[in-house]
Amino acid sequence: MASQVRDPSWTNPPNNFESGSKSLSPDQRFAAENAFTSVLVNTVREVVGDALGRNVLEILTSKGLLDDANNSKEFDRKLQSLFGNGAAVLERIVVKDLDRKLGIRYNSEAGFDYGKSLETAKEVCLVGSRLK
Amino acid sequence: MSGSEILSTLLGSEVRGDLLVLFHRNPGLIDTVDGIARRIGRTTVAVISEVRELLELGVLRQKRIGNSEVVFLDRAKDRELLDSVANHLKTLRIGDQR
C-alpha cells in the first residue's frame, strides 16, 4: 500500500560557493540571481498553496507576501506577523523543497536559519550558472 | 473553533506541515500511519501524534481496510477549515505585529 517518496539524505554541496560565484560577470550574476528568485517564489507559492490552499495563497499574494520574496528578513517578518510560530514551519518546508530542487542536502536535525539557508541555495544557483 | 485556532493547529509542527503538503498534493492518498511516515521521511513514532491532531481537527479521517487502519483526507472538511483560515487571514494586515 505504501511507497517511498522522499530520501532525506541528500548530499551536501561543497562550501566554496563564494569563490565560484565571484567569477561571474555582472550580467551572468544578474541572470542567475533572477533565476534563483524565480525558483524561490515558485517554491514559496507551491508550499503555501499546498499547505493552506489556493484561497489562502491568493489572499496572501494580494496582501504582498511575495513582494520582495528574495529578502529573507522581510519575508520572515511578514510570515511571523501572519502565522506566529507557524511561520517557522512554512519556512522549513520552503527550504526543504528548495534544497530538493537544487540538489542540496537538507538536514532536519540541524539548527535552522531561514536567511542562511537561502544564501546557501542562492550560491548553489550562482555556481551552477557559472558551470553552464 | 476560530480561524486563528485552526491555523495554529494546522501549523503546530513541521511534521504537521509536511502532512498537510503531502495530502494536499495527493488528495486521493489512502495509507497506514507507517506508510505516511515513510512518505515524508519520518519515523512512525514522530508522526503518530501529529496524525492524531489532524484526525481530531477533522482534516484527516481513519477507516479500516482489511487488517489495516488507514488514514485519508476529508476533502469537504479540509475545504471548510481552509475557508475559515482564509477568512481569518483576510482580516489581518501583513507586517503588523500580532
mmCIF file of C-alpha atoms in Angstrom:
data_model
loop_
_atom_site.group_PDB
_atom_site.id
_atom_site.type_symbol
_atom_site.label_atom_id
_atom_site.label_comp_id
_atom_site.label_asym_id
_atom_site.label_seq_id
_atom_site.Cartn_x
_atom_site.Cartn_y
_atom_site.Cartn_z
ATOM 1 C CA MET A 1 0.000 0.000 0.000
ATOM 2 C CA ALA A 2 2.729 2.378 0.950
ATOM 3 C CA SER A 3 5.500 3.559 -1.298
ATOM 4 C CA GLN A 4 8.633 5.545 -0.540
ATOM 5 C CA VAL A 5 8.633 9.129 -1.752
ATOM 6 C CA ARG A 6 11.425 11.095 -0.162
ATOM 7 C CA ASP A 7 15.003 10.230 0.645
ATOM 8 C CA PRO A 8 16.062 12.649 3.399
ATOM 9 C CA SER A 9 19.773 12.029 2.808
ATOM 10 C CA TRP A 10 20.503 14.472 0.027
ATOM 11 C CA THR A 11 24.171 15.180 -0.388
ATOM 12 C CA ASN A 12 25.808 18.327 0.971
ATOM 13 C CA PRO A 13 27.102 20.828 -1.558
ATOM 14 C CA PRO A 14 30.717 21.955 -1.257
ATOM 15 C CA ASN A 15 31.376 25.087 0.810
ATOM 16 C CA ASN A 16 33.304 27.092 -1.778
ATOM 17 C CA PHE A 17 30.367 28.910 -3.400
ATOM 18 C CA GLU A 18 31.693 32.338 -2.601
ATOM 19 C CA SER A 19 34.785 31.980 -4.773
ATOM 20 C CA GLY A 20 32.785 30.240 -7.512
ATOM 21 C CA SER A 21 30.068 32.883 -7.761
ATOM 22 C CA LYS A 22 32.566 35.795 -7.740
ATOM 23 C CA SER A 23 33.917 34.754 -11.137
ATOM 24 C CA LEU A 24 30.565 35.559 -12.793
ATOM 25 C CA SER A 25 30.243 38.633 -14.980
ATOM 26 C CA PRO A 26 27.684 41.213 -13.768
ATOM 27 C CA ASP A 27 25.246 40.091 -16.483
ATOM 28 C CA GLN A 28 25.666 36.433 -15.574
ATOM 29 C CA ARG A 29 25.227 37.223 -11.911
ATOM 30 C CA PHE A 30 22.091 39.283 -12.594
ATOM 31 C CA ALA A 31 20.615 36.455 -14.684
ATOM 32 C CA ALA A 32 21.499 33.833 -12.075
ATOM 33 C CA GLU A 33 20.014 35.911 -9.250
ATOM 34 C CA ASN A 34 16.818 36.387 -11.252
ATOM 35 C CA ALA A 35 16.673 32.647 -11.884
ATOM 36 C CA PHE A 36 17.097 31.985 -8.171
ATOM 37 C CA THR A 37 14.365 34.474 -7.247
ATOM 38 C CA SER A 38 12.043 32.781 -9.709
ATOM 39 C CA VAL A 39 12.709 29.331 -8.213
ATOM 40 C CA LEU A 40 12.290 30.715 -4.700
ATOM 41 C CA VAL A 41 8.998 32.496 -5.414
ATOM 42 C CA ASN A 42 7.620 29.420 -7.183
ATOM 43 C CA THR A 43 8.622 27.256 -4.235
ATOM 44 C CA VAL A 44 7.007 29.618 -1.716
ATOM 45 C CA ARG A 45 3.820 29.658 -3.822
ATOM 46 C CA GLU A 46 3.772 25.865 -4.031
ATOM 47 C CA VAL A 47 4.389 25.368 -0.315
ATOM 48 C CA VAL A 48 1.865 27.949 0.911
ATOM 49 C CA GLY A 49 -0.702 26.779 -1.659
ATOM 50 C CA ASP A 50 -0.173 23.107 -0.872
ATOM 51 C CA ALA A 51 -0.136 23.580 2.894
ATOM 52 C CA LEU A 52 -3.042 26.022 3.245
ATOM 53 C CA GLY A 53 -4.866 26.010 -0.089
ATOM 54 C CA ARG A 54 -5.131 28.231 -3.150
ATOM 55 C CA ASN A 55 -7.546 30.696 -1.499
ATOM 56 C CA VAL A 56 -5.068 31.425 1.264
ATOM 57 C CA LEU A 57 -2.251 31.758 -1.267
ATOM 58 C CA GLU A 58 -4.223 34.268 -3.329
ATOM 59 C CA ILE A 59 -5.139 36.311 -0.245
ATOM 60 C CA LEU A 60 -1.529 36.411 0.928
ATOM 61 C CA THR A 61 -0.290 37.278 -2.562
ATOM 62 C CA SER A 62 -2.766 40.145 -2.792
ATOM 63 C CA LYS A 63 -1.512 41.378 0.585
ATOM 64 C CA GLY A 64 2.056 41.451 -0.741
ATOM 65 C CA LEU A 65 3.575 38.362 0.899
ATOM 66 C CA LEU A 66 5.592 37.571 -2.213
ATOM 67 C CA ASP A 67 6.720 41.138 -2.917
ATOM 68 C CA ASP A 68 10.456 41.162 -2.426
ATOM 69 C CA ALA A 69 10.440 37.436 -1.553
ATOM 70 C CA ASN A 70 14.202 37.388 -2.101
ATOM 71 C CA ASN A 71 14.638 39.472 1.043
ATOM 72 C CA SER A 72 14.607 36.728 3.666
ATOM 73 C CA LYS A 73 14.364 39.094 6.658
ATOM 74 C CA GLU A 74 11.382 40.918 5.190
ATOM 75 C CA PHE A 75 9.677 37.673 4.185
ATOM 76 C CA ASP A 76 10.281 36.255 7.661
ATOM 77 C CA ARG A 77 8.804 39.390 9.256
ATOM 78 C CA LYS A 78 5.697 39.163 7.087
ATOM 79 C CA LEU A 79 5.235 35.455 7.780
ATOM 80 C CA GLN A 80 5.705 35.990 11.532
ATOM 81 C CA SER A 81 3.063 38.724 11.513
ATOM 82 C CA LEU A 82 0.557 36.347 9.912
ATOM 83 C CA PHE A 83 1.427 32.953 11.317
ATOM 84 C CA GLY A 84 3.393 33.483 14.527
ATOM 85 C CA ASN A 85 5.137 30.220 15.381
ATOM 86 C CA GLY A 86 3.686 28.646 12.232
ATOM 87 C CA ALA A 87 5.988 30.846 10.150
ATOM 88 C CA ALA A 88 8.971 28.646 11.007
ATOM 89 C CA VAL A 89 7.042 25.566 9.865
ATOM 90 C CA LEU A 90 6.368 27.109 6.450
ATOM 91 C CA GLU A 91 9.959 28.344 6.144
ATOM 92 C CA ARG A 92 11.366 24.884 6.877
ATOM 93 C CA ILE A 93 9.121 23.336 4.229
ATOM 94 C CA VAL A 94 10.124 26.050 1.731
ATOM 95 C CA VAL A 95 13.825 25.394 2.367
ATOM 96 C CA LYS A 96 13.323 21.621 2.196
ATOM 97 C CA ASP A 97 11.583 21.901 -1.194
ATOM 98 C CA LEU A 98 14.076 24.454 -2.475
ATOM 99 C CA ASP A 99 17.028 22.286 -1.412
ATOM 100 C CA ARG A 100 15.463 19.260 -3.110
ATOM 101 C CA LYS A 101 15.053 21.215 -6.360
ATOM 102 C CA LEU A 102 18.681 22.398 -6.207
ATOM 103 C CA GLY A 103 20.134 19.048 -5.097
ATOM 104 C CA ILE A 104 21.226 20.315 -1.678
ATOM 105 C CA ARG A 105 21.139 18.034 1.337
ATOM 106 C CA TYR A 106 18.513 19.119 3.869
ATOM 107 C CA ASN A 107 19.334 18.263 7.460
ATOM 108 C CA SER A 108 16.191 18.376 9.583
ATOM 109 C CA GLU A 109 18.210 17.747 12.758
ATOM 110 C CA ALA A 110 20.459 20.785 12.367
ATOM 111 C CA GLY A 111 19.630 24.239 13.742
ATOM 112 C CA PHE A 112 17.533 26.185 11.257
ATOM 113 C CA ASP A 113 18.214 29.672 9.915
ATOM 114 C CA TYR A 114 15.968 30.723 7.030
ATOM 115 C CA GLY A 115 18.251 33.529 5.837
ATOM 116 C CA LYS A 116 21.391 31.377 5.853
ATOM 117 C CA SER A 117 19.579 28.533 4.120
ATOM 118 C CA LEU A 118 18.518 30.892 1.313
ATOM 119 C CA GLU A 119 22.063 32.260 0.998
ATOM 120 C CA THR A 120 23.391 28.725 0.569
ATOM 121 C CA ALA A 121 20.725 27.909 -2.007
ATOM 122 C CA LYS A 122 21.443 31.139 -3.895
ATOM 123 C CA GLU A 123 25.165 30.398 -4.046
ATOM 124 C CA VAL A 124 24.408 26.928 -5.416
ATOM 125 C CA CYS A 125 22.359 28.613 -8.142
ATOM 126 C CA LEU A 126 25.167 31.068 -8.917
ATOM 127 C CA VAL A 127 27.821 28.345 -9.038
ATOM 128 C CA GLY A 128 25.531 26.228 -11.210
ATOM 129 C CA SER A 129 25.131 29.095 -13.677
ATOM 130 C CA ARG A 130 28.937 29.553 -13.827
ATOM 131 C CA LEU A 131 29.378 25.911 -14.795
ATOM 132 C CA LYS A 132 26.879 26.149 -17.681
ATOM 133 C CA MET B 1 -13.011 26.864 16.605
ATOM 134 C CA SER B 2 -11.782 30.179 15.172
ATOM 135 C CA GLY B 3 -9.737 30.569 12.004
ATOM 136 C CA SER B 4 -6.783 31.597 14.127
ATOM 137 C CA GLU B 5 -7.017 28.449 16.263
ATOM 138 C CA ILE B 6 -7.378 26.254 13.184
ATOM 139 C CA LEU B 7 -4.286 27.876 11.688
ATOM 140 C CA SER B 8 -2.291 27.318 14.879
ATOM 141 C CA THR B 9 -3.294 23.667 14.906
ATOM 142 C CA LEU B 10 -2.538 23.115 11.213
ATOM 143 C CA LEU B 11 0.927 24.666 11.520
ATOM 144 C CA GLY B 12 1.593 23.356 15.009
ATOM 145 C CA SER B 13 4.716 21.440 13.983
ATOM 146 C CA GLU B 14 6.943 20.785 10.988
ATOM 147 C CA VAL B 15 5.620 17.224 10.721
ATOM 148 C CA ARG B 16 2.053 18.525 10.612
ATOM 149 C CA GLY B 17 3.070 20.937 7.859
ATOM 150 C CA ASP B 18 4.645 18.044 5.949
ATOM 151 C CA LEU B 19 1.434 16.024 6.357
ATOM 152 C CA LEU B 20 -0.716 18.883 5.035
ATOM 153 C CA VAL B 21 1.501 19.299 1.989
ATOM 154 C CA LEU B 22 1.553 15.523 1.373
ATOM 155 C CA PHE B 23 -2.249 15.158 1.486
ATOM 156 C CA HIS B 24 -2.947 18.325 -0.491
ATOM 157 C CA ARG B 25 -0.510 17.233 -3.198
ATOM 158 C CA ASN B 26 -2.045 13.748 -3.160
ATOM 159 C CA PRO B 27 -5.704 14.295 -2.195
ATOM 160 C CA GLY B 28 -6.674 10.696 -3.031
ATOM 161 C CA LEU B 29 -3.959 9.203 -0.840
ATOM 162 C CA ILE B 30 -5.048 6.398 1.484
ATOM 163 C CA ASP B 31 -2.321 4.837 3.604
ATOM 164 C CA THR B 32 -1.408 3.494 7.018
ATOM 165 C CA VAL B 33 0.399 5.739 9.502
ATOM 166 C CA ASP B 34 3.560 3.691 8.849
ATOM 167 C CA GLY B 35 3.255 4.345 5.126
ATOM 168 C CA ILE B 36 2.566 8.033 5.607
ATOM 169 C CA ALA B 37 5.614 8.346 7.860
ATOM 170 C CA ARG B 38 7.802 6.781 5.157
ATOM 171 C CA ARG B 39 6.376 9.114 2.513
ATOM 172 C CA ILE B 40 7.519 12.184 4.455
ATOM 173 C CA GLY B 41 10.830 10.646 5.526
ATOM 174 C CA ARG B 42 9.927 10.363 9.209
ATOM 175 C CA THR B 43 9.529 7.625 11.780
ATOM 176 C CA THR B 44 6.095 6.309 12.770
ATOM 177 C CA VAL B 45 6.746 7.468 16.339
ATOM 178 C CA ALA B 46 7.349 11.029 15.142
ATOM 179 C CA VAL B 47 4.213 11.059 13.020
ATOM 180 C CA ILE B 48 1.566 9.275 15.068
ATOM 181 C CA SER B 49 0.688 12.099 17.479
ATOM 182 C CA GLU B 50 0.671 14.625 14.612
ATOM 183 C CA VAL B 51 -1.739 12.469 12.621
ATOM 184 C CA ARG B 52 -3.908 12.243 15.739
ATOM 185 C CA GLU B 53 -4.068 16.058 15.947
ATOM 186 C CA LEU B 54 -5.229 16.266 12.329
ATOM 187 C CA LEU B 55 -7.765 13.476 12.940
ATOM 188 C CA GLU B 56 -9.168 15.419 15.904
ATOM 189 C CA LEU B 57 -9.343 18.583 13.819
ATOM 190 C CA GLY B 58 -11.176 16.606 11.131
ATOM 191 C CA VAL B 59 -8.795 17.244 8.226
ATOM 192 C CA LEU B 60 -7.939 13.541 8.193
ATOM 193 C CA ARG B 61 -10.206 10.558 8.716
ATOM 194 C CA GLN B 62 -9.458 6.967 9.565
ATOM 195 C CA LYS B 63 -11.061 3.726 8.448
ATOM 196 C CA ARG B 64 -10.289 0.021 8.440
ATOM 197 C CA ILE B 65 -9.414 -1.749 5.199
ATOM 198 C CA GLY B 66 -8.841 -5.480 5.802
ATOM 199 C CA ASN B 67 -6.429 -5.725 8.695
ATOM 200 C CA SER B 68 -5.123 -2.198 8.331
ATOM 201 C CA GLU B 69 -6.207 1.122 9.788
ATOM 202 C CA VAL B 70 -5.739 3.687 7.052
ATOM 203 C CA VAL B 71 -5.825 7.471 7.031
ATOM 204 C CA PHE B 72 -7.121 9.755 4.288
ATOM 205 C CA LEU B 73 -8.004 13.400 3.637
ATOM 206 C CA ASP B 74 -11.585 14.501 4.333
ATOM 207 C CA ARG B 75 -11.808 16.876 1.385
ATOM 208 C CA ALA B 76 -15.062 18.570 2.430
ATOM 209 C CA LYS B 77 -13.892 19.210 5.994
ATOM 210 C CA ASP B 78 -10.481 20.299 4.724
ATOM 211 C CA ARG B 79 -12.087 22.866 2.411
ATOM 212 C CA GLU B 80 -14.305 24.117 5.245
ATOM 213 C CA LEU B 81 -11.334 24.545 7.614
ATOM 214 C CA LEU B 82 -9.170 26.257 4.999
ATOM 215 C CA ASP B 83 -12.032 28.635 4.205
ATOM 216 C CA SER B 84 -12.086 29.625 7.887
ATOM 217 C CA VAL B 85 -8.334 30.184 7.770
ATOM 218 C CA ALA B 86 -8.681 32.279 4.607
ATOM 219 C CA ASN B 87 -11.412 34.418 6.204
ATOM 220 C CA HIS B 88 -9.232 34.931 9.256
ATOM 221 C CA LEU B 89 -6.228 35.951 7.146
ATOM 222 C CA LYS B 90 -8.365 38.436 5.195
ATOM 223 C CA THR B 91 -8.800 40.402 8.410
ATOM 224 C CA LEU B 92 -5.054 40.683 9.098
ATOM 225 C CA ARG B 93 -2.680 43.319 7.810
ATOM 226 C CA ILE B 94 0.538 41.832 6.635
ATOM 227 C CA GLY B 95 3.601 43.043 8.515
ATOM 228 C CA ASP B 96 1.688 44.008 11.685
ATOM 229 C CA GLN B 97 2.911 42.502 14.934
ATOM 230 C CA ARG B 98 0.389 40.018 16.344
#
